[in-house]
Amino acid sequence: MRTILLTWFSRQFLGLQRKLEVAWKNTMENSRKYSKKRSAPKTPRVIVLRWGHRPYRDARLTTHVALIARALGASGLILSDIEDENIKTTVEKVTRNWGNDFSFEMGTPWKKVVKNWKAKGGIVVHLTAYGENIQASKVLRLIKESRKEILVIVGSQKVPREFFLEDFSDFNVAIGNQPHSECASLAVFLDRLFEGEELKKNFEHARMRIIPQKRGKKIVQHL
Amino acid sequence: MRTILLTWFSRQFLGLQRKLEVAWKNTMENSRKYSKKRSAPKTPRVIVLRWGHRPYRDARLTTHVALIARALGASGLILSDIEDENIKTTVEKVTRNWGNDFSFEMGTPWKKVVKNWKAKGGIVVHLTAYGENIQASKVLRLIKESRKEILVIVGSQKVPREFFLEDFSDFNVAIGNQPHSECASLAVFLDRLFEGEELKKNFEHARMRIIPQKRGKKIVQHL
């Protein structure tokens, strides 16, 4: 009787041990994934470089690009190679009314911006439909893991071939490989980079603030 | 000796049993979370309604809205209240070259579109900076859980107050409560609704297809 019991216990013991090993492995793997996700730096400093702006034709789209950069967590915009006082005025007005610091620079040649950025240890991400698919590749993880400041380049017209070269871009990233819009690409890239946290961030020194509502509009003004 | 062994085995057995229970509970919980996430309908049918289009002034932005809708998983665009053959031509050309079905309708009054949509059991989501914050509220979860077809309204000019009323919109959703761009709002909303899957979807019957690259451009053409 004792021998039977002993054999039964041994079998149970070995079976349990195996199951426990599998469960333990799974648990460890999950917790590793979780800690990886948590440890990614959520707020690298990002500056957006808008290339190829044509003052009249691109006025509204470049304004959208600037407002998207600001609202979705970037720290500033560089309008390269050209000056446009209208864009500057609009961006500064929005920042004055709606808060937070947001730098605006214009006229600097794009090659100089990129060279300076890299010299300071930052990386360059070029958003293009031809690049590595943000959903189907590990490109976003690599960018996050670099833990470096990011210069995001968005073009307007067809961009020079140099943008794709190692001398200039560290990553060529596609927000899907279909033709669409630099506005959409910038928005989705920033939303994924900051993991959504940018959308509930508090904008300091704001004169105007929207209080989210299910119905209607509510604005608080600090005059 | 046998008694000692038996006692030792019993203790190990009971200890293991407890650990196994905990591990099992964790595994079950994880798999429940996972299956919850999986069971959410990832591909509700979405049509985008563009309101307030002004043919000359908004030409490029409305084109961007249409291309974003198509590239990020919506099934079609309705340009309400007005006709614009240029937008129609551009959208149809892109769809012909880059694949998939994408419906385009124009001229129908927005109230009629909304009424018909609701009569067929669909819901209406109005994207506005004044609405419920997509990151800070549970509004996206509620939209997903409704498991209904979605009409997404994006405005161009200042929209009529009626858009915010229960008779018209089921949800007023803000992609952050800062002023930015209807292009960005639409892109982030679709990306989150489809959980990123839209970006690696295969576009059928395409004459042109981009092959994602780390460097340079690669297009395959089926003529």
CSV table of C-alpha atoms in Angstrom, one decimal:
chain,number,residue,atom,x,y,z
A,1,MET,CA,0.0,0.0,0.0
A,2,ARG,CA,2.8,2.4,1.0
A,3,THR,CA,4.7,1.5,-2.2
A,4,ILE,CA,1.6,2.3,-4.3
A,5,LEU,CA,1.1,5.6,-2.5
A,6,LEU,CA,4.8,6.4,-2.9
A,7,THR,CA,4.7,5.7,-6.6
A,8,TRP,CA,1.5,7.7,-7.0
A,9,PHE,CA,3.0,10.7,-5.2
A,10,SER,CA,6.2,10.5,-7.2
A,11,ARG,CA,4.2,10.6,-10.5
A,12,GLN,CA,2.1,13.5,-9.4
A,13,PHE,CA,5.2,15.2,-8.2
A,14,LEU,CA,7.0,14.9,-11.5
A,15,GLY,CA,3.9,15.9,-13.5
A,16,LEU,CA,3.4,18.9,-11.3
A,17,GLN,CA,7.0,19.9,-11.6
A,18,ARG,CA,6.8,19.9,-15.4
A,19,LYS,CA,3.6,22.0,-15.4
A,20,LEU,CA,5.1,24.3,-12.9
A,21,GLU,CA,8.1,24.8,-15.1
A,22,VAL,CA,6.0,25.7,-18.1
A,23,ALA,CA,3.8,28.1,-16.0
A,24,TRP,CA,6.9,29.7,-14.5
A,25,LYS,CA,8.5,30.2,-17.9
A,26,ASN,CA,5.3,31.9,-19.2
A,27,THR,CA,5.1,34.1,-16.2
A,28,MET,CA,8.7,35.2,-16.5
A,29,GLU,CA,8.3,35.9,-20.2
A,30,ASN,CA,5.2,38.0,-19.6
A,31,SER,CA,6.9,40.0,-16.9
A,32,ARG,CA,9.9,40.5,-19.1
A,33,LYS,CA,7.7,41.8,-21.9
A,34,TYR,CA,5.9,44.1,-19.4
A,35,SER,CA,9.1,45.5,-17.9
A,36,LYS,CA,10.6,46.1,-21.3
A,37,LYS,CA,7.5,48.1,-22.3
A,38,ARG,CA,7.6,50.0,-19.0
A,39,SER,CA,11.3,50.8,-19.2
A,40,ALA,CA,11.1,52.4,-22.7
A,41,PRO,CA,11.7,56.1,-22.4
A,42,LYS,CA,8.3,57.7,-23.0
A,43,THR,CA,9.4,61.2,-23.6
A,44,PRO,CA,12.5,61.6,-25.7
A,45,ARG,CA,12.9,65.2,-27.0
A,46,VAL,CA,11.6,65.5,-30.5
A,47,ILE,CA,12.0,68.3,-33.0
A,48,VAL,CA,10.2,68.2,-36.3
A,49,LEU,CA,11.9,69.4,-39.5
A,50,ARG,CA,9.5,70.5,-42.3
A,51,TRP,CA,11.3,70.3,-45.6
A,52,GLY,CA,10.2,71.7,-49.0
A,53,HIS,CA,7.7,74.3,-47.8
A,54,ARG,CA,6.3,76.6,-50.6
A,55,PRO,CA,4.9,79.7,-48.9
A,56,TYR,CA,1.7,80.1,-50.8
A,57,ARG,CA,0.9,76.6,-51.9
A,58,ASP,CA,1.8,74.8,-48.6
A,59,ALA,CA,0.7,77.4,-46.1
A,60,ARG,CA,-2.2,75.5,-44.6
A,61,LEU,CA,-0.5,72.1,-44.6
A,62,THR,CA,2.7,73.4,-43.0
A,63,THR,CA,0.5,75.1,-40.4
A,64,HIS,CA,-1.2,71.8,-39.7
A,65,VAL,CA,2.2,70.1,-39.5
A,66,ALA,CA,3.3,72.6,-36.9
A,67,LEU,CA,0.2,72.4,-34.8
A,68,ILE,CA,0.3,68.6,-34.9
A,69,ALA,CA,3.9,68.6,-33.8
A,70,ARG,CA,3.0,70.9,-30.8
A,71,ALA,CA,-0.2,69.1,-29.8
A,72,LEU,CA,1.2,65.6,-30.1
A,73,GLY,CA,4.3,66.1,-27.9
A,74,ALA,CA,7.1,67.5,-30.0
A,75,SER,CA,9.2,70.3,-28.6
A,76,GLY,CA,9.6,72.5,-31.7
A,77,LEU,CA,9.5,72.9,-35.4
A,78,ILE,CA,12.2,73.8,-37.9
A,79,LEU,CA,11.0,75.2,-41.2
A,80,SER,CA,14.2,74.5,-43.2
A,81,ASP,CA,15.7,76.4,-46.1
A,82,ILE,CA,13.0,79.1,-46.3
A,83,GLU,CA,11.4,81.8,-44.2
A,84,ASP,CA,7.6,82.3,-43.8
A,85,GLU,CA,6.5,84.9,-41.4
A,86,ASN,CA,2.9,83.9,-41.6
A,87,ILE,CA,3.6,80.4,-40.3
A,88,LYS,CA,5.8,81.8,-37.5
A,89,THR,CA,3.0,84.2,-36.5
A,90,THR,CA,0.3,81.5,-36.4
A,91,VAL,CA,2.5,79.1,-34.4
A,92,GLU,CA,3.5,81.7,-31.9
A,93,LYS,CA,-0.1,82.9,-31.4
A,94,VAL,CA,-1.3,79.3,-30.8
A,95,THR,CA,1.5,78.7,-28.3
A,96,ARG,CA,0.8,82.0,-26.5
A,97,ASN,CA,-2.9,81.1,-26.1
A,98,TRP,CA,-2.8,77.4,-25.6
A,99,GLY,CA,0.4,77.1,-23.5
A,100,ASN,CA,3.7,75.2,-23.2
A,101,ASP,CA,7.0,76.0,-24.8
A,102,PHE,CA,7.4,75.2,-28.5
A,103,SER,CA,10.4,76.4,-30.4
A,104,PHE,CA,10.1,77.7,-33.9
A,105,GLU,CA,13.1,78.2,-36.2
A,106,MET,CA,13.2,78.9,-39.9
A,107,GLY,CA,15.6,79.5,-42.8
A,108,THR,CA,18.4,77.1,-41.7
A,109,PRO,CA,19.5,74.8,-44.6
A,110,TRP,CA,18.3,71.2,-43.9
A,111,LYS,CA,21.8,69.8,-44.2
A,112,LYS,CA,23.1,72.1,-41.6
A,113,VAL,CA,20.3,71.2,-39.2
A,114,VAL,CA,20.9,67.5,-39.7
A,115,LYS,CA,24.7,67.8,-39.3
A,116,ASN,CA,24.3,69.8,-36.0
A,117,TRP,CA,21.7,67.4,-34.7
A,118,LYS,CA,23.9,64.4,-35.3
A,119,ALA,CA,27.0,66.2,-33.9
A,120,LYS,CA,25.0,66.6,-30.6
A,121,GLY,CA,24.3,62.8,-30.5
A,122,GLY,CA,20.7,62.9,-31.8
A,123,ILE,CA,19.2,60.6,-34.4
A,124,VAL,CA,17.2,61.4,-37.5
A,125,VAL,CA,14.0,59.7,-38.5
A,126,HIS,CA,12.7,60.4,-42.0
A,127,LEU,CA,9.0,59.7,-42.5
A,128,THR,CA,8.3,58.3,-45.9
A,129,ALA,CA,5.9,55.8,-47.5
A,130,TYR,CA,8.9,53.9,-48.9
A,131,GLY,CA,10.5,53.2,-45.5
A,132,GLU,CA,10.2,50.3,-43.0
A,133,ASN,CA,6.6,49.7,-42.0
A,134,ILE,CA,6.0,50.9,-38.4
A,135,GLN,CA,3.5,48.1,-37.8
A,136,ALA,CA,5.2,45.2,-39.6
A,137,SER,CA,8.8,45.8,-38.6
A,138,LYS,CA,10.7,46.5,-35.3
A,139,VAL,CA,11.8,50.0,-36.4
A,140,LEU,CA,9.9,51.8,-33.7
A,141,ARG,CA,11.4,49.6,-31.0
A,142,LEU,CA,14.9,50.3,-32.3
A,143,ILE,CA,14.2,54.1,-32.3
A,144,LYS,CA,12.9,53.9,-28.7
A,145,GLU,CA,15.7,51.8,-27.5
A,146,SER,CA,18.3,54.2,-28.9
A,147,ARG,CA,17.1,56.6,-26.1
A,148,LYS,CA,18.3,59.5,-28.1
A,149,GLU,CA,16.8,62.8,-29.1
A,150,ILE,CA,14.9,62.6,-32.4
A,151,LEU,CA,14.8,64.9,-35.4
A,152,VAL,CA,11.7,63.9,-37.4
A,153,ILE,CA,11.8,64.9,-41.1
A,154,VAL,CA,8.6,65.4,-43.0
A,155,GLY,CA,8.7,66.5,-46.6
A,156,SER,CA,6.2,68.4,-48.6
A,157,GLN,CA,7.3,68.0,-52.2
A,158,LYS,CA,9.2,65.1,-53.5
A,159,VAL,CA,12.3,64.9,-51.3
A,160,PRO,CA,16.0,64.6,-52.4
A,161,ARG,CA,17.4,61.1,-52.7
A,162,GLU,CA,20.0,62.1,-50.0
A,163,PHE,CA,17.2,61.9,-47.4
A,164,PHE,CA,17.4,58.1,-47.6
A,165,LEU,CA,21.1,57.8,-47.2
A,166,GLU,CA,22.9,56.8,-44.1
A,167,ASP,CA,24.7,60.1,-43.9
A,168,PHE,CA,21.4,61.8,-43.2
A,169,SER,CA,18.7,59.5,-41.9
A,170,ASP,CA,19.2,56.9,-39.3
A,171,PHE,CA,15.7,55.4,-39.9
A,172,ASN,CA,13.3,55.7,-42.8
A,173,VAL,CA,9.9,55.0,-41.4
A,174,ALA,CA,6.6,54.3,-43.2
A,175,ILE,CA,3.2,54.8,-41.5
A,176,GLY,CA,1.9,52.1,-43.8
A,177,ASN,CA,3.2,51.9,-47.4
A,178,GLN,CA,0.3,53.6,-49.1
A,179,PRO,CA,0.3,57.2,-50.3
A,180,HIS,CA,-1.4,59.5,-47.9
A,181,SER,CA,-0.3,62.6,-45.9
A,182,GLU,CA,2.6,63.9,-43.9
A,183,CYS,CA,0.1,65.2,-41.4
A,184,ALA,CA,-1.1,61.6,-40.7
A,185,SER,CA,2.3,60.2,-40.7
A,186,LEU,CA,3.6,62.7,-38.2
A,187,ALA,CA,0.5,62.2,-35.9
A,188,VAL,CA,0.6,58.4,-35.8
A,189,PHE,CA,4.4,58.4,-35.4
A,190,LEU,CA,4.3,60.7,-32.4
A,191,ASP,CA,1.3,59.0,-30.9
A,192,ARG,CA,3.1,55.6,-31.0
A,193,LEU,CA,6.4,57.1,-29.9
A,194,PHE,CA,4.9,58.7,-26.8
A,195,GLU,CA,2.5,55.7,-26.3
A,196,GLY,CA,-0.6,58.1,-26.2
A,197,GLU,CA,0.6,59.9,-23.1
A,198,GLU,CA,1.0,63.1,-25.1
A,199,LEU,CA,-2.7,63.5,-25.5
A,200,LYS,CA,-3.5,64.0,-21.8
A,201,LYS,CA,-0.5,66.1,-21.0
A,202,ASN,CA,-1.0,69.4,-19.2
A,203,PHE,CA,0.0,72.5,-21.3
A,204,GLU,CA,1.4,75.1,-18.9
A,205,HIS,CA,0.9,78.8,-18.9
A,206,ALA,CA,-2.2,78.5,-21.1
A,207,ARG,CA,-4.6,81.4,-21.5
A,208,MET,CA,-7.2,79.0,-23.0
A,209,ARG,CA,-8.0,75.5,-22.0
A,210,ILE,CA,-10.7,73.1,-23.3
A,211,ILE,CA,-12.6,71.1,-20.7
A,212,PRO,CA,-13.5,67.9,-22.5
A,213,GLN,CA,-17.3,67.3,-22.8
A,214,LYS,CA,-19.6,64.6,-24.1
A,215,ARG,CA,-21.8,67.3,-25.6
A,216,GLY,CA,-21.1,70.9,-26.6
A,217,LYS,CA,-18.0,73.1,-26.1
A,218,LYS,CA,-16.4,74.3,-22.9
A,219,ILE,CA,-13.4,76.6,-22.8
A,220,VAL,CA,-11.8,78.2,-19.7
A,221,GLN,CA,-10.0,81.5,-20.4
A,222,HIS,CA,-7.3,83.0,-18.2
A,223,LEU,CA,-7.1,86.6,-19.3
B,1,MET,CA,12.7,5.8,6.1
B,2,ARG,CA,9.6,5.3,4.0
B,3,THR,CA,7.5,7.4,6.4
B,4,ILE,CA,10.0,10.2,6.2
B,5,LEU,CA,10.1,10.0,2.4
B,6,LEU,CA,6.3,10.0,2.3
B,7,THR,CA,6.1,13.1,4.5
B,8,TRP,CA,8.7,14.8,2.4
B,9,PHE,CA,6.8,14.0,-0.8
B,10,SER,CA,3.5,15.2,0.7
B,11,ARG,CA,4.9,18.5,1.7
B,12,GLN,CA,6.6,19.1,-1.7
B,13,PHE,CA,3.3,18.0,-3.3
B,14,LEU,CA,1.2,20.5,-1.3
B,15,GLY,CA,3.7,23.3,-1.8
B,16,LEU,CA,3.9,22.7,-5.5
B,17,GLN,CA,0.1,22.5,-5.7
B,18,ARG,CA,-0.2,26.0,-4.1
B,19,LYS,CA,2.4,27.5,-6.5
B,20,LEU,CA,0.7,25.8,-9.4
B,21,GLU,CA,-2.6,27.2,-8.4
B,22,VAL,CA,-1.1,30.8,-8.3
B,23,ALA,CA,0.7,30.3,-11.6
B,24,TRP,CA,-2.5,28.8,-13.2
B,25,LYS,CA,-4.6,31.7,-12.0
B,26,ASN,CA,-2.1,34.2,-13.5
B,27,THR,CA,-2.0,32.3,-16.8
B,28,MET,CA,-5.8,32.2,-16.9
B,29,GLU,CA,-6.0,35.9,-16.2
B,30,ASN,CA,-3.5,36.8,-18.9
B,31,SER,CA,-5.2,34.6,-21.4
B,32,ARG,CA,-8.6,36.2,-20.5
B,33,LYS,CA,-7.1,39.7,-21.0
B,34,TYR,CA,-5.6,38.5,-24.3
B,35,SER,CA,-8.8,37.0,-25.5
B,36,LYS,CA,-10.8,40.1,-24.5
B,37,LYS,CA,-8.4,42.1,-26.6
B,38,ARG,CA,-8.6,39.7,-29.4
B,39,SER,CA,-12.4,39.4,-29.4
B,40,ALA,CA,-12.9,43.2,-29.9
B,41,PRO,CA,-14.0,43.7,-33.4
B,42,LYS,CA,-10.9,45.0,-35.2
B,43,THR,CA,-12.5,45.8,-38.4
B,44,PRO,CA,-15.8,47.6,-38.1
B,45,ARG,CA,-16.8,49.2,-41.4
B,46,VAL,CA,-15.9,52.9,-41.3
B,47,ILE,CA,-17.0,55.6,-43.6
B,48,VAL,CA,-15.6,59.2,-43.3
B,49,LEU,CA,-17.9,62.2,-43.8
B,50,ARG,CA,-16.0,65.4,-44.7
B,51,TRP,CA,-18.1,68.4,-43.9
B,52,GLY,CA,-17.6,72.0,-44.9
B,53,HIS,CA,-15.3,71.5,-47.9
B,54,ARG,CA,-14.6,74.7,-49.8
B,55,PRO,CA,-13.5,73.6,-53.3
B,56,TYR,CA,-10.5,76.0,-53.8
B,57,ARG,CA,-9.4,76.7,-50.3
B,58,ASP,CA,-9.7,73.2,-48.9
B,59,ALA,CA,-8.7,71.2,-52.0
B,60,ARG,CA,-5.4,69.8,-50.6
B,61,LEU,CA,-6.6,69.2,-47.1
B,62,THR,CA,-9.7,67.4,-48.3
B,63,THR,CA,-7.5,65.3,-50.6
B,64,HIS,CA,-5.3,64.4,-47.6
B,65,VAL,CA,-8.4,63.5,-45.5
B,66,ALA,CA,-9.6,61.2,-48.3
B,67,LEU,CA,-6.2,59.5,-48.7
B,68,ILE,CA,-5.8,59.1,-45.0
B,69,ALA,CA,-9.2,57.5,-44.8
B,70,ARG,CA,-8.3,55.0,-47.5
B,71,ALA,CA,-4.7,54.2,-46.3
B,72,LEU,CA,-5.7,53.8,-42.6
B,73,GLY,CA,-8.6,51.4,-43.1
B,74,ALA,CA,-11.8,53.3,-43.8
B,75,SER,CA,-14.0,51.9,-46.6
B,76,GLY,CA,-15.0,55.2,-48.2
B,77,LEU,CA,-15.5,59.0,-48.1
B,78,ILE,CA,-18.6,61.1,-48.3
B,79,LEU,CA,-18.0,64.7,-49.3
B,80,SER,CA,-21.2,66.2,-48.0
B,81,ASP,CA,-23.3,69.1,-49.2
B,82,ILE,CA,-21.0,69.9,-52.2
B,83,GLU,CA,-19.5,68.4,-55.3
B,84,ASP,CA,-15.9,68.7,-56.3
B,85,GLU,CA,-14.8,66.7,-59.4
B,86,ASN,CA,-11.1,67.3,-58.7
B,87,ILE,CA,-11.2,65.5,-55.4
B,88,LYS,CA,-13.2,62.7,-57.0
B,89,THR,CA,-10.7,62.3,-59.8
B,90,THR,CA,-7.7,62.2,-57.4
B,91,VAL,CA,-9.3,59.7,-55.1
B,92,GLU,CA,-10.4,57.4,-57.9
B,93,LYS,CA,-6.9,57.6,-59.5
B,94,VAL,CA,-5.2,56.6,-56.3
B,95,THR,CA,-7.6,53.8,-55.7
B,96,ARG,CA,-7.1,52.5,-59.3
B,97,ASN,CA,-3.3,52.5,-59.0
B,98,TRP,CA,-2.9,51.5,-55.4
B,99,GLY,CA,-5.7,49.0,-55.0
B,100,ASN,CA,-8.7,48.0,-52.8
B,101,ASP,CA,-12.2,49.2,-53.0
B,102,PHE,CA,-12.9,52.7,-51.6
B,103,SER,CA,-16.2,54.3,-52.1
B,104,PHE,CA,-16.6,58.0,-53.0
B,105,GLU,CA,-19.8,59.9,-52.8
B,106,MET,CA,-20.4,63.7,-53.0
B,107,GLY,CA,-23.2,66.2,-52.8
B,108,THR,CA,-25.5,64.5,-50.3
B,109,PRO,CA,-26.6,66.8,-47.5
B,110,TRP,CA,-24.9,65.8,-44.2
B,111,LYS,CA,-28.2,65.6,-42.3
B,112,LYS,CA,-29.5,63.0,-44.8
B,113,VAL,CA,-26.3,61.0,-44.6
B,114,VAL,CA,-26.5,60.9,-40.8
B,115,LYS,CA,-30.2,60.0,-40.8
B,116,ASN,CA,-29.7,57.2,-43.3
B,117,TRP,CA,-26.7,55.9,-41.4
B,118,LYS,CA,-28.5,55.8,-38.1
B,119,ALA,CA,-31.6,54.2,-39.7
B,120,LYS,CA,-29.4,51.3,-40.8
B,121,GLY,CA,-28.1,50.8,-37.2
B,122,GLY,CA,-24.7,52.6,-37.5
B,123,ILE,CA,-23.2,55.0,-35.0
B,124,VAL,CA,-21.8,58.5,-35.6
B,125,VAL,CA,-18.5,59.6,-34.2
B,126,HIS,CA,-17.7,63.4,-34.4
B,127,LEU,CA,-14.0,64.2,-34.1
B,128,THR,CA,-13.6,67.5,-32.3
B,129,ALA,CA,-11.1,69.1,-30.0
B,130,TYR,CA,-14.0,69.8,-27.6
B,131,GLY,CA,-15.0,66.2,-27.1
B,132,GLU,CA,-14.1,63.4,-24.8
B,133,ASN,CA,-10.3,62.8,-24.7
B,134,ILE,CA,-9.5,59.5,-26.5
B,135,GLN,CA,-6.6,58.9,-24.1
B,136,ALA,CA,-8.1,60.0,-20.8
B,137,SER,CA,-11.6,58.6,-21.1
B,138,LYS,CA,-13.2,55.3,-22.0
B,139,VAL,CA,-14.8,56.6,-25.1
B,140,LEU,CA,-12.9,54.5,-27.6
B,141,ARG,CA,-13.7,51.3,-25.6
B,142,LEU,CA,-17.4,52.2,-25.8
B,143,ILE,CA,-17.2,52.8,-29.5
B,144,LYS,CA,-15.5,49.4,-30.0
B,145,GLU,CA,-17.9,47.6,-27.8
B,146,SER,CA,-20.9,48.9,-29.7
B,147,ARG,CA,-19.6,46.6,-32.5
B,148,LYS,CA,-21.5,48.9,-35.0
B,149,GLU,CA,-20.5,50.4,-38.3
B,150,ILE,CA,-19.1,53.9,-37.8
B,151,LEU,CA,-19.6,57.2,-39.6
B,152,VAL,CA,-16.7,59.4,-38.7
B,153,ILE,CA,-17.4,63.1,-39.2
B,154,VAL,CA,-14.4,65.5,-39.7
B,155,GLY,CA,-15.1,69.2,-40.2
B,156,SER,CA,-13.1,71.8,-42.2
B,157,GLN,CA,-14.6,75.2,-41.1
B,158,LYS,CA,-16.3,75.8,-37.8
B,159,VAL,CA,-19.0,73.1,-37.6
B,160,PRO,CA,-22.7,73.7,-36.8
B,161,ARG,CA,-23.7,73.3,-33.1
B,162,GLU,CA,-26.0,70.5,-34.2
B,163,PHE,CA,-23.0,68.2,-34.7
B,164,PHE,CA,-22.7,68.0,-30.9
B,165,LEU,CA,-26.3,67.0,-30.2
B,166,GLU,CA,-27.6,63.5,-29.4
B,167,ASP,CA,-29.8,63.6,-32.5
B,168,PHE,CA,-26.6,63.6,-34.7
B,169,SER,CA,-23.5,62.4,-33.0
B,170,ASP,CA,-23.3,59.4,-30.7
B,171,PHE,CA,-19.8,60.3,-29.6
B,172,ASN,CA,-17.8,63.5,-29.6
B,173,VAL,CA,-14.2,62.4,-29.6
B,174,ALA,CA,-11.1,64.6,-29.1
B,175,ILE,CA,-7.6,63.4,-30.2
B,176,GLY,CA,-6.2,65.5,-27.4
B,177,ASN,CA,-7.9,68.8,-26.4
B,178,GLN,CA,-5.4,71.1,-28.2
B,179,PRO,CA,-6.1,72.8,-31.5
B,180,HIS,CA,-4.4,70.9,-34.4
B,181,SER,CA,-5.6,69.2,-37.5
B,182,GLU,CA,-8.5,67.1,-38.8
B,183,CYS,CA,-5.9,65.0,-40.7
B,184,ALA,CA,-4.1,64.1,-37.5
B,185,SER,CA,-7.4,63.4,-35.6
B,186,LEU,CA,-8.6,61.1,-38.3
B,187,ALA,CA,-5.3,59.3,-38.6
B,188,VAL,CA,-4.9,58.7,-34.8
B,189,PHE,CA,-8.6,57.7,-34.4
B,190,LEU,CA,-8.4,55.1,-37.2
B,191,ASP,CA,-5.0,53.8,-36.0
B,192,ARG,CA,-6.3,53.2,-32.5
B,193,LEU,CA,-9.7,51.9,-33.7
B,194,PHE,CA,-8.0,49.2,-35.9
B,195,GLU,CA,-5.2,48.7,-33.4
B,196,GLY,CA,-2.5,49.3,-36.0
B,197,GLU,CA,-3.6,46.3,-38.2
B,198,GLU,CA,-4.7,48.7,-41.0
B,199,LEU,CA,-1.1,49.6,-41.7
B,200,LYS,CA,0.0,46.2,-42.8
B,201,LYS,CA,-3.1,45.3,-44.7
B,202,ASN,CA,-2.8,44.0,-48.2
B,203,PHE,CA,-4.4,46.2,-50.9
B,204,GLU,CA,-5.9,44.0,-53.6
B,205,HIS,CA,-5.9,44.6,-57.3
B,206,ALA,CA,-3.1,47.1,-57.0
B,207,ARG,CA,-1.1,48.2,-60.0
B,208,MET,CA,1.5,49.7,-57.8
B,209,ARG,CA,3.0,48.4,-54.6
B,210,ILE,CA,5.7,49.8,-52.4
B,211,ILE,CA,8.2,47.2,-51.1
B,212,PRO,CA,9.3,48.6,-47.7
B,213,GLN,CA,13.1,49.4,-47.6
B,214,LYS,CA,15.6,50.6,-45.0
B,215,ARG,CA,17.2,52.7,-47.6
B,216,GLY,CA,15.9,54.1,-51.0
B,217,LYS,CA,12.7,53.4,-52.8
B,218,LYS,CA,11.3,50.2,-54.3
B,219,ILE,CA,8.0,50.1,-56.2
B,220,VAL,CA,6.6,47.1,-58.1
B,221,GLN,CA,4.3,47.9,-60.9
B,222,HIS,CA,1.7,45.5,-62.4
B,223,LEU,CA,0.8,47.0,-65.8
